[in-house]
mmCIF file with all atom_site columns, C-alpha atoms in Angstrom:
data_model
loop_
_atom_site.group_PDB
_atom_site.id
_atom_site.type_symbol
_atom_site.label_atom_id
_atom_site.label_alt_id
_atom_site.label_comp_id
_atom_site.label_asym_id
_atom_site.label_entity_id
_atom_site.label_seq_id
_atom_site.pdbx_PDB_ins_code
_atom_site.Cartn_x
_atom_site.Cartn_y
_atom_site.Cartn_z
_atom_site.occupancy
_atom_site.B_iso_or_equiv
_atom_site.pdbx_formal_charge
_atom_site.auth_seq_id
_atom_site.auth_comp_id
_atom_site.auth_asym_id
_atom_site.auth_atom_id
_atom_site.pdbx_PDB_model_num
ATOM 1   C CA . UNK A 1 1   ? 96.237  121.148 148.164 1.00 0.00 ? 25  UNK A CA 1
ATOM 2   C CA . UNK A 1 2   ? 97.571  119.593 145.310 1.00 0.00 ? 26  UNK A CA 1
ATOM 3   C CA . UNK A 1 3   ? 97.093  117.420 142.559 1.00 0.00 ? 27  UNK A CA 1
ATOM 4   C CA . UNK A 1 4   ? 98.219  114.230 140.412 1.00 0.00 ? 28  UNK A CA 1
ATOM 5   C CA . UNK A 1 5   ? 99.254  114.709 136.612 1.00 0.00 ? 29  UNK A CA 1
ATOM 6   C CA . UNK A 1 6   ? 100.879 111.688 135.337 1.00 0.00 ? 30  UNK A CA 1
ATOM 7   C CA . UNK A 1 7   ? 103.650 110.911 137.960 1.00 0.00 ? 31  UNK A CA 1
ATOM 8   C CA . UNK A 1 8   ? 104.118 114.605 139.220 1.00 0.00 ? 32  UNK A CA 1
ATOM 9   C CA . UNK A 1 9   ? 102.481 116.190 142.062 1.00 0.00 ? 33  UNK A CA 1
ATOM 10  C CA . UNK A 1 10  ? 101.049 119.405 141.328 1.00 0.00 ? 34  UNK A CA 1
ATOM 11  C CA . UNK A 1 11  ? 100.980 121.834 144.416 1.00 0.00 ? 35  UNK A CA 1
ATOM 12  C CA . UNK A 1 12  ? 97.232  124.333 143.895 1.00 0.00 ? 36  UNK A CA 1
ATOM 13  C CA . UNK A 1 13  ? 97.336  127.391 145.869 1.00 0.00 ? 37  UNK A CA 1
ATOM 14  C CA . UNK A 1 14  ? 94.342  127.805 148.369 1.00 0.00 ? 38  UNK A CA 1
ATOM 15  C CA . UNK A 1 15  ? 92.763  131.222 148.023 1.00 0.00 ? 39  UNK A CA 1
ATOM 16  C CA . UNK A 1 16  ? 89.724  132.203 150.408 1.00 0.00 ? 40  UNK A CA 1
ATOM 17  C CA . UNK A 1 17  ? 86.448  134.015 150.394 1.00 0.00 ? 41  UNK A CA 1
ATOM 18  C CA . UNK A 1 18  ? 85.416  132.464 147.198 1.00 0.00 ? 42  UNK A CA 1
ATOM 19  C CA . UNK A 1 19  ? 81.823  131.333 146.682 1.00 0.00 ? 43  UNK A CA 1
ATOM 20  C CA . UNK A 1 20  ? 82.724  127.218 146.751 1.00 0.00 ? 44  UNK A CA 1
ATOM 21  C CA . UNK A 1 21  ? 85.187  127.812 149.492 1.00 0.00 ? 45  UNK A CA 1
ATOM 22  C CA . UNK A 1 22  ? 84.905  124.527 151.832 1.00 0.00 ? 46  UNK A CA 1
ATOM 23  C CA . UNK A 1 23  ? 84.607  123.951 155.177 1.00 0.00 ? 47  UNK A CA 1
ATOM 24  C CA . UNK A 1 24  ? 88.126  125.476 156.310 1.00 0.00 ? 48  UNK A CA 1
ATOM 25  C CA . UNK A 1 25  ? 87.049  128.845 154.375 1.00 0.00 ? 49  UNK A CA 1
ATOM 26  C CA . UNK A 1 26  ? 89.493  128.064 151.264 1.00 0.00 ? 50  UNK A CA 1
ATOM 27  C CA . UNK A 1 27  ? 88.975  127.299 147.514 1.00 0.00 ? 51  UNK A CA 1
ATOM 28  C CA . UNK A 1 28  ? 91.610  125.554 145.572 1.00 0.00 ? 52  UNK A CA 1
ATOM 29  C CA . UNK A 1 29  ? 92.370  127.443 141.909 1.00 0.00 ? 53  UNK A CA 1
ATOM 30  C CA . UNK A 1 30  ? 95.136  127.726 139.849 1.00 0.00 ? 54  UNK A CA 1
ATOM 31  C CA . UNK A 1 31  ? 95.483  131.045 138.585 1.00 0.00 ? 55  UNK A CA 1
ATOM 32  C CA . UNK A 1 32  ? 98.254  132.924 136.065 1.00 0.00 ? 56  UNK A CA 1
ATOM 33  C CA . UNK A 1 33  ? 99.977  136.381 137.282 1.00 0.00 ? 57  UNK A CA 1
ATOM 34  C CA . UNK A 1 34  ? 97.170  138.663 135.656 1.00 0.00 ? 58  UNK A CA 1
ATOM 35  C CA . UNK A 1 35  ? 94.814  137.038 137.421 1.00 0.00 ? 59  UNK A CA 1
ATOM 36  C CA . UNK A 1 36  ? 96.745  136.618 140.561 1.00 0.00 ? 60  UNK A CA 1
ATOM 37  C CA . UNK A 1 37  ? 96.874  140.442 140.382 1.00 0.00 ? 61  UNK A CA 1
ATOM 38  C CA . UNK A 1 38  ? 93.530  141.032 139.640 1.00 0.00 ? 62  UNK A CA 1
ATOM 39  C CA . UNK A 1 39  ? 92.004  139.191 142.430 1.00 0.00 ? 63  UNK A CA 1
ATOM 40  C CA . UNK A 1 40  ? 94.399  141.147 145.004 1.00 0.00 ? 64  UNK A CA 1
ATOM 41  C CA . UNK A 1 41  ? 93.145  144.338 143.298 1.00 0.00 ? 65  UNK A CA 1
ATOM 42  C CA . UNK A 1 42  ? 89.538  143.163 143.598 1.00 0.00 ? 66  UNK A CA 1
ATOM 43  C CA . UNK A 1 43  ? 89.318  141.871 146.735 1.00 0.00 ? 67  UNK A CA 1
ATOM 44  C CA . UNK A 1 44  ? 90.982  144.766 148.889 1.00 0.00 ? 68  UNK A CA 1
ATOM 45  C CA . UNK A 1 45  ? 88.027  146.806 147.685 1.00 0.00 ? 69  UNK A CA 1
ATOM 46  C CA . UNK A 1 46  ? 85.709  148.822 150.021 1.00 0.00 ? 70  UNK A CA 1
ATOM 47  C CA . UNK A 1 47  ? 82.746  146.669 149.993 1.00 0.00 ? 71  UNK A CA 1
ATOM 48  C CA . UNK A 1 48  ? 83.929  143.304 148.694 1.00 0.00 ? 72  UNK A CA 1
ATOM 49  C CA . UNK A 1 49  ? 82.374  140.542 150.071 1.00 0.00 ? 73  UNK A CA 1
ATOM 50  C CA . UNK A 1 50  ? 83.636  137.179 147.596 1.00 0.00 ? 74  UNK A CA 1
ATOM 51  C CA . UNK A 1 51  ? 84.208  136.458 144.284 1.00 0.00 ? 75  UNK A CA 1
ATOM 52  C CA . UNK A 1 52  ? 83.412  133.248 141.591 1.00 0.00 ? 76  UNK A CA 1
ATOM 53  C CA . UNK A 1 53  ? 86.176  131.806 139.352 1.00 0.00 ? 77  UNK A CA 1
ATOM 54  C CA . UNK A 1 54  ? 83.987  131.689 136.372 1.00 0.00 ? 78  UNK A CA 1
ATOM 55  C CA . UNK A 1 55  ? 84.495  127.517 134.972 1.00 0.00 ? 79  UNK A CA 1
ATOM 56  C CA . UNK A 1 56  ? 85.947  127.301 131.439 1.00 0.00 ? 80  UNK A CA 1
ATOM 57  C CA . UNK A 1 57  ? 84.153  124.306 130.700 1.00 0.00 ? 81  UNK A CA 1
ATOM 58  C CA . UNK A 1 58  ? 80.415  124.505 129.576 1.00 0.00 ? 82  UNK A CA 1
ATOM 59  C CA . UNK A 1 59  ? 77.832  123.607 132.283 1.00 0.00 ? 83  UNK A CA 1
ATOM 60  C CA . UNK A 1 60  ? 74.910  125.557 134.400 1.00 0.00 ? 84  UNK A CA 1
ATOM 61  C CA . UNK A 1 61  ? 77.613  127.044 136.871 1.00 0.00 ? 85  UNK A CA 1
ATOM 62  C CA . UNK A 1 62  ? 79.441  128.417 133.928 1.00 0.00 ? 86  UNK A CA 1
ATOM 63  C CA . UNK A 1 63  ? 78.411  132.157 132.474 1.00 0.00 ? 87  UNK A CA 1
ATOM 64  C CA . UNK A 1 64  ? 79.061  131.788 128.904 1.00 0.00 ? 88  UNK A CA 1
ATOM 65  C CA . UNK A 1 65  ? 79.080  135.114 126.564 1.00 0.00 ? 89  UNK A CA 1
ATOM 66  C CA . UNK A 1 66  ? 78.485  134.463 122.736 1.00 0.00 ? 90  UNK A CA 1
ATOM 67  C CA . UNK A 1 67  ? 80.517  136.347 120.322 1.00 0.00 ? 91  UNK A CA 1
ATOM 68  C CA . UNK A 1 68  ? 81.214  135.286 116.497 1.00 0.00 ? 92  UNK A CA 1
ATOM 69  C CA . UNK A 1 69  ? 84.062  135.108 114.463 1.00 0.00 ? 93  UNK A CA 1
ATOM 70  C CA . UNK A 1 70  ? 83.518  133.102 111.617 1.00 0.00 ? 94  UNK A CA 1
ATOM 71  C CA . UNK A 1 71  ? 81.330  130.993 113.622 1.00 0.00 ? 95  UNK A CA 1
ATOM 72  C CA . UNK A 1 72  ? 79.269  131.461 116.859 1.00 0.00 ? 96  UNK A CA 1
ATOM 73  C CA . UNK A 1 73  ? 81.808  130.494 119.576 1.00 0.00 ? 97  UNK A CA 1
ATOM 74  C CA . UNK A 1 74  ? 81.541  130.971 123.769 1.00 0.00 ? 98  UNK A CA 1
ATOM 75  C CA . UNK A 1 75  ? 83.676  133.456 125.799 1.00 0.00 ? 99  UNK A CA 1
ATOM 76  C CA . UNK A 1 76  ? 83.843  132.901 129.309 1.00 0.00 ? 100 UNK A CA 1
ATOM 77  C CA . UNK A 1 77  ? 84.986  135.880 131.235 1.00 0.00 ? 101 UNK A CA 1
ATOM 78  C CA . UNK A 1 78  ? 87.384  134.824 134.211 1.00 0.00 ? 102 UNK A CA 1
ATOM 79  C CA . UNK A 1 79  ? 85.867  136.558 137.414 1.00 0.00 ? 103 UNK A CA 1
ATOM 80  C CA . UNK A 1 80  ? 82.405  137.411 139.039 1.00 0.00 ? 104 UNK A CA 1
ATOM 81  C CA . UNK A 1 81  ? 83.216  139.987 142.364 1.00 0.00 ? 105 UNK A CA 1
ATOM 82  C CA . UNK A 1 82  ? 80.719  140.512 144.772 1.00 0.00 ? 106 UNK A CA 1
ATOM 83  C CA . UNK A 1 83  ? 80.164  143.065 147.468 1.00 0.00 ? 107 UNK A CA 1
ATOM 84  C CA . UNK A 1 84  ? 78.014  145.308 149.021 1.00 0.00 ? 108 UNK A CA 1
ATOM 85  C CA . UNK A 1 85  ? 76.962  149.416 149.179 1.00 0.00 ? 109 UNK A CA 1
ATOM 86  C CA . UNK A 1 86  ? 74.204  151.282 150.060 1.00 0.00 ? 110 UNK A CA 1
ATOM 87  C CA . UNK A 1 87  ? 72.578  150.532 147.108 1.00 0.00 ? 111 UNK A CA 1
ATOM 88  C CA . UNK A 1 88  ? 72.578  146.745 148.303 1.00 0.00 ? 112 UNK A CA 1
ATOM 89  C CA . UNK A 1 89  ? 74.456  143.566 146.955 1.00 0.00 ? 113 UNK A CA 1
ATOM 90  C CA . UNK A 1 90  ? 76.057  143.691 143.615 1.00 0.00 ? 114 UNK A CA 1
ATOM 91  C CA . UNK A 1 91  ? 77.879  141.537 141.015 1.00 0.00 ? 115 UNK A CA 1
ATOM 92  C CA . UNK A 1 92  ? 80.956  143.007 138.752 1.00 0.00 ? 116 UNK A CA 1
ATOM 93  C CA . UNK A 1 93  ? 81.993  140.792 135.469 1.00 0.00 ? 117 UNK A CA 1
ATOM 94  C CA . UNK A 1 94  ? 86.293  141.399 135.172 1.00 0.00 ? 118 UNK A CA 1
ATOM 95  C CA . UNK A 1 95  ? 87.731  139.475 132.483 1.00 0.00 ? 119 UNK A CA 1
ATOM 96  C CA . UNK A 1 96  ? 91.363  139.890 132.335 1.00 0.00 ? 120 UNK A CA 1
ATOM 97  C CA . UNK A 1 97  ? 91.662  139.455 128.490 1.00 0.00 ? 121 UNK A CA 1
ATOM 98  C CA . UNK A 1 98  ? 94.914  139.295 126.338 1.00 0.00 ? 122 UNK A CA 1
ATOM 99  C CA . UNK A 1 99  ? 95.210  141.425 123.083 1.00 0.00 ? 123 UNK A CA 1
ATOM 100 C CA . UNK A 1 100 ? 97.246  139.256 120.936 1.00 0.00 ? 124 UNK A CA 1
ATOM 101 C CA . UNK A 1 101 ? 95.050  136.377 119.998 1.00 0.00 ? 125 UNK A CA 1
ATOM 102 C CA . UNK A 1 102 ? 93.104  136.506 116.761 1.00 0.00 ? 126 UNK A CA 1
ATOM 103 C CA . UNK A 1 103 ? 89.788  136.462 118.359 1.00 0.00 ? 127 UNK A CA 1
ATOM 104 C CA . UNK A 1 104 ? 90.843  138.894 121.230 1.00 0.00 ? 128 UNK A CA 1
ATOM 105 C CA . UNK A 1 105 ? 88.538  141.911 119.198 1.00 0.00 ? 129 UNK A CA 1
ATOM 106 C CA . UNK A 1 106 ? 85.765  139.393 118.215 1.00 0.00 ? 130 UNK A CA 1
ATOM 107 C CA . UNK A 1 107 ? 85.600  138.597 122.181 1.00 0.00 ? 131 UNK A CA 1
ATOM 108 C CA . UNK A 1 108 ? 85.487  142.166 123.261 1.00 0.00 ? 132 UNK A CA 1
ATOM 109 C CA . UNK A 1 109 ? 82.777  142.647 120.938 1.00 0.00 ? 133 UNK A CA 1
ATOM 110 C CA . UNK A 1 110 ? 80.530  139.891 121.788 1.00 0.00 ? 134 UNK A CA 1
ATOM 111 C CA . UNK A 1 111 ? 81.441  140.975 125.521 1.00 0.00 ? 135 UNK A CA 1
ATOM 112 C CA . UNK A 1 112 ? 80.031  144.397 124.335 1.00 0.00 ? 136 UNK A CA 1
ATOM 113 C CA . UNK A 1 113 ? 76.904  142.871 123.391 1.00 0.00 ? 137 UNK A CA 1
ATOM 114 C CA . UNK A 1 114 ? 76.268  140.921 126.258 1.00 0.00 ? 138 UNK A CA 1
ATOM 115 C CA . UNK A 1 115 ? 76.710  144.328 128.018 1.00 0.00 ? 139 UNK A CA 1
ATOM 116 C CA . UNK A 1 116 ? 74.626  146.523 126.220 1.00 0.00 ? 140 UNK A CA 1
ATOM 117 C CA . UNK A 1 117 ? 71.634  143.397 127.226 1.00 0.00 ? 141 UNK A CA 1
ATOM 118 C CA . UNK A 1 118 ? 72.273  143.000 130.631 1.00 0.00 ? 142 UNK A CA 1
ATOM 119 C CA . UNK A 1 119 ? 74.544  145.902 132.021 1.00 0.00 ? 143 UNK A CA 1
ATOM 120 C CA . UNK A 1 120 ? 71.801  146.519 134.805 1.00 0.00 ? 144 UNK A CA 1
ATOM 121 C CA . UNK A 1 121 ? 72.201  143.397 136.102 1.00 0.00 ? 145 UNK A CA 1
ATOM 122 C CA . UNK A 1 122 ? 75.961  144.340 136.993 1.00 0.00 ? 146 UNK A CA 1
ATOM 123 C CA . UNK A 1 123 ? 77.587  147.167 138.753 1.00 0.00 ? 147 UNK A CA 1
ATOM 124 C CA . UNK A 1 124 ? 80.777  146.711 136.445 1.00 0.00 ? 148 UNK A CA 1
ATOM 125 C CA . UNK A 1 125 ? 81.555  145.184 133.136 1.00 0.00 ? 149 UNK A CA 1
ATOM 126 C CA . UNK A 1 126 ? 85.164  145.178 132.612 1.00 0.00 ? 150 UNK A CA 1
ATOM 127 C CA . UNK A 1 127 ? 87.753  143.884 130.310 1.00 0.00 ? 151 UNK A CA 1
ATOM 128 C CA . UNK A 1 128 ? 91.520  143.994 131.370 1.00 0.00 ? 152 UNK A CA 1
ATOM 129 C CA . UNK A 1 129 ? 94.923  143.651 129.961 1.00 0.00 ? 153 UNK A CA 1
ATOM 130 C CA . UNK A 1 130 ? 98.480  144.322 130.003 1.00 0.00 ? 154 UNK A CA 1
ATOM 131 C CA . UNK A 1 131 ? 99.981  147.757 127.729 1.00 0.00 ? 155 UNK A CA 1
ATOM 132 C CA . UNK A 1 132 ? 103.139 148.121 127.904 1.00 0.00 ? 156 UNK A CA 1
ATOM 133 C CA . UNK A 1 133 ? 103.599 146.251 131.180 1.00 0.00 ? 157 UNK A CA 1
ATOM 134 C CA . UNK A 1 134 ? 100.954 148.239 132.875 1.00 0.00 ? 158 UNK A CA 1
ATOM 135 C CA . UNK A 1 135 ? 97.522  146.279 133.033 1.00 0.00 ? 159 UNK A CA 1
ATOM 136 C CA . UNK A 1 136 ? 94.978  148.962 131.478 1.00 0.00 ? 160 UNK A CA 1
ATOM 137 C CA . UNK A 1 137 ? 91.111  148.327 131.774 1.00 0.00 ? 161 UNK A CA 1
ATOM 138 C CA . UNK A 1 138 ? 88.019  149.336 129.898 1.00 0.00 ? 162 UNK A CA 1
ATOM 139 C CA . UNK A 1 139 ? 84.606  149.905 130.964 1.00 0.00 ? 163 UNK A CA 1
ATOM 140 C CA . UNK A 1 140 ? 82.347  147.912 128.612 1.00 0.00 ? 164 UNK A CA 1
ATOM 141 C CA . UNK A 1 141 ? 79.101  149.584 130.182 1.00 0.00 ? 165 UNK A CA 1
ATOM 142 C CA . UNK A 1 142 ? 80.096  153.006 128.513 1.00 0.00 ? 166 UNK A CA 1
ATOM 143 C CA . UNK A 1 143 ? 78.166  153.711 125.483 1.00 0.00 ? 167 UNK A CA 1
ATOM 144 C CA . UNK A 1 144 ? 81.312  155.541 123.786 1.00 0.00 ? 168 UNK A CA 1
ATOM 145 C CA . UNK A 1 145 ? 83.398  152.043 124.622 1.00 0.00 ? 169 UNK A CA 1
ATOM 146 C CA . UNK A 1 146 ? 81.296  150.180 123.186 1.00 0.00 ? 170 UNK A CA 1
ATOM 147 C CA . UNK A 1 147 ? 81.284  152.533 119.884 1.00 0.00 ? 171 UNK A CA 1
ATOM 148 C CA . UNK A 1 148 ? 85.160  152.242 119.664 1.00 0.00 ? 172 UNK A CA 1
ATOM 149 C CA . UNK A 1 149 ? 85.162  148.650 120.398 1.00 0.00 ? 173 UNK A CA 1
ATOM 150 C CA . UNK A 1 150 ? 82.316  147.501 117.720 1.00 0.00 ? 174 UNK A CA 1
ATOM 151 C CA . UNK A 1 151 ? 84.342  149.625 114.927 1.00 0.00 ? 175 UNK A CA 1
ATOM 152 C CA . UNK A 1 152 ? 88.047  149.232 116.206 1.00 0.00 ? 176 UNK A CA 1
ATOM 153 C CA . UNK A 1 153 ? 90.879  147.481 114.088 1.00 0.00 ? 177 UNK A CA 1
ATOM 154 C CA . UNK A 1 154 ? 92.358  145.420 117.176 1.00 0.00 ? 178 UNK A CA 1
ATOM 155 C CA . UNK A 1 155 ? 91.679  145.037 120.528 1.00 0.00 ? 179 UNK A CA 1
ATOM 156 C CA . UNK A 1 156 ? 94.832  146.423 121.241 1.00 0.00 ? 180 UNK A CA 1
ATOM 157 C CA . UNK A 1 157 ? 94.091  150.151 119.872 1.00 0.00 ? 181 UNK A CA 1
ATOM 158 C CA . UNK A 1 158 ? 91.143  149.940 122.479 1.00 0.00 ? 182 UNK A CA 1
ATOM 159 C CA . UNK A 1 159 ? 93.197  149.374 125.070 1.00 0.00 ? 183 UNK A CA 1
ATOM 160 C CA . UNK A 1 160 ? 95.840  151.920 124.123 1.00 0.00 ? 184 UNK A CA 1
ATOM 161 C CA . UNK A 1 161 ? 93.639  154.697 123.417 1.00 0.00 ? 185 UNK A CA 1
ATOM 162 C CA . UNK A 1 162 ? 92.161  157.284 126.210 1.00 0.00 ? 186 UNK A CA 1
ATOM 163 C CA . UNK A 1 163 ? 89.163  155.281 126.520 1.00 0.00 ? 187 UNK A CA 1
ATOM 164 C CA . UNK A 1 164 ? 91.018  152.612 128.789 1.00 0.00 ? 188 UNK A CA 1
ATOM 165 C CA . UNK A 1 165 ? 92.566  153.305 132.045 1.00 0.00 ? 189 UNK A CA 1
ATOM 166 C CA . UNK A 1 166 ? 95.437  152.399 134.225 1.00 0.00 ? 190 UNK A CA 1
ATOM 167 C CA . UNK A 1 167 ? 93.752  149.482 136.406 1.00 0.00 ? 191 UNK A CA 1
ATOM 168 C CA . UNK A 1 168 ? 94.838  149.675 140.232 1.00 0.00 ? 192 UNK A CA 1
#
């Protein structure tokens, strides 16, 4: 698959199982290394049945998390994994998130609020990124994560602390 910018081809790697997968089972997505990695991690899980690529443009097939920093703005976590356990179908939110933009706290926080709303609608809430080249992750469902994250200096020192964990 590829694509046309200007007068270069673009080559877009096919990946499968993916809810808008066409005919031939495959879903064309361009996706950086954390994400690359998170995807293998995800989908090699007991249970996993497909995933979304969640759009970065507004629309209705686009989840859209508000969180404010200075103004109301939208987040829009990267991922939506599906699979299945006794308990039946469910739906995990993982948002591979960087720490060193300036509204990479304000983003976890609004992400914490969406959680503390509508964390029974999802097995998993989690936030990801890279420490010290190891990608760490941090369970926004837990009440004591959510605590550190509304009153933290960075996003960073969340990440860092014994609160996150080595994500494999």
């Amino acid at each position: 698959q590829s694509i046309r910018e200007g007068d270069k081809e673009i080559n877009i790697p096919l990946y499968t199982n993916h809810l808008l997968s066409n005919e031939n089972g495959k879903f064309p997505c361009q996706l950086n290394e954390w994400e690359q990695r998170v995807l293998s991690i995800e989908t090699n899980k007991d249970g996993f049945l497909g995933w979304y690529r969640n759009p970065q443009q507004p629309g209705p097939s686009s989840l859209g998390i508000a969180y404010f920093e200075d103004e109301y703005k939208i987040l829009r976590p990267d991922f939506i994994f599906f699979g299945e356990n006794n308990d039946g179908i469910y739906a995990d939110i993982i948002d591979p998130h960087s720490t060193h933009l300036s509204d990479a706290l304000p983003k976890l926080q609004g992400f914490v609020i969406y959680a503390q709303k509508f964390a029974d609608h999802y097995r998993r809430i989690e936030a990801i990124a890279e420490i010290d080249q190891q990608l760490r992750t941090i369970d926004l469902k837990d009440p004591s994560v959510q605590v550190a994250i509304l009153s933290a200096e960075s996003a960073k020192s969340v990440f860092s602390s014994d609160l996150a964990k080595d994500y494999l």
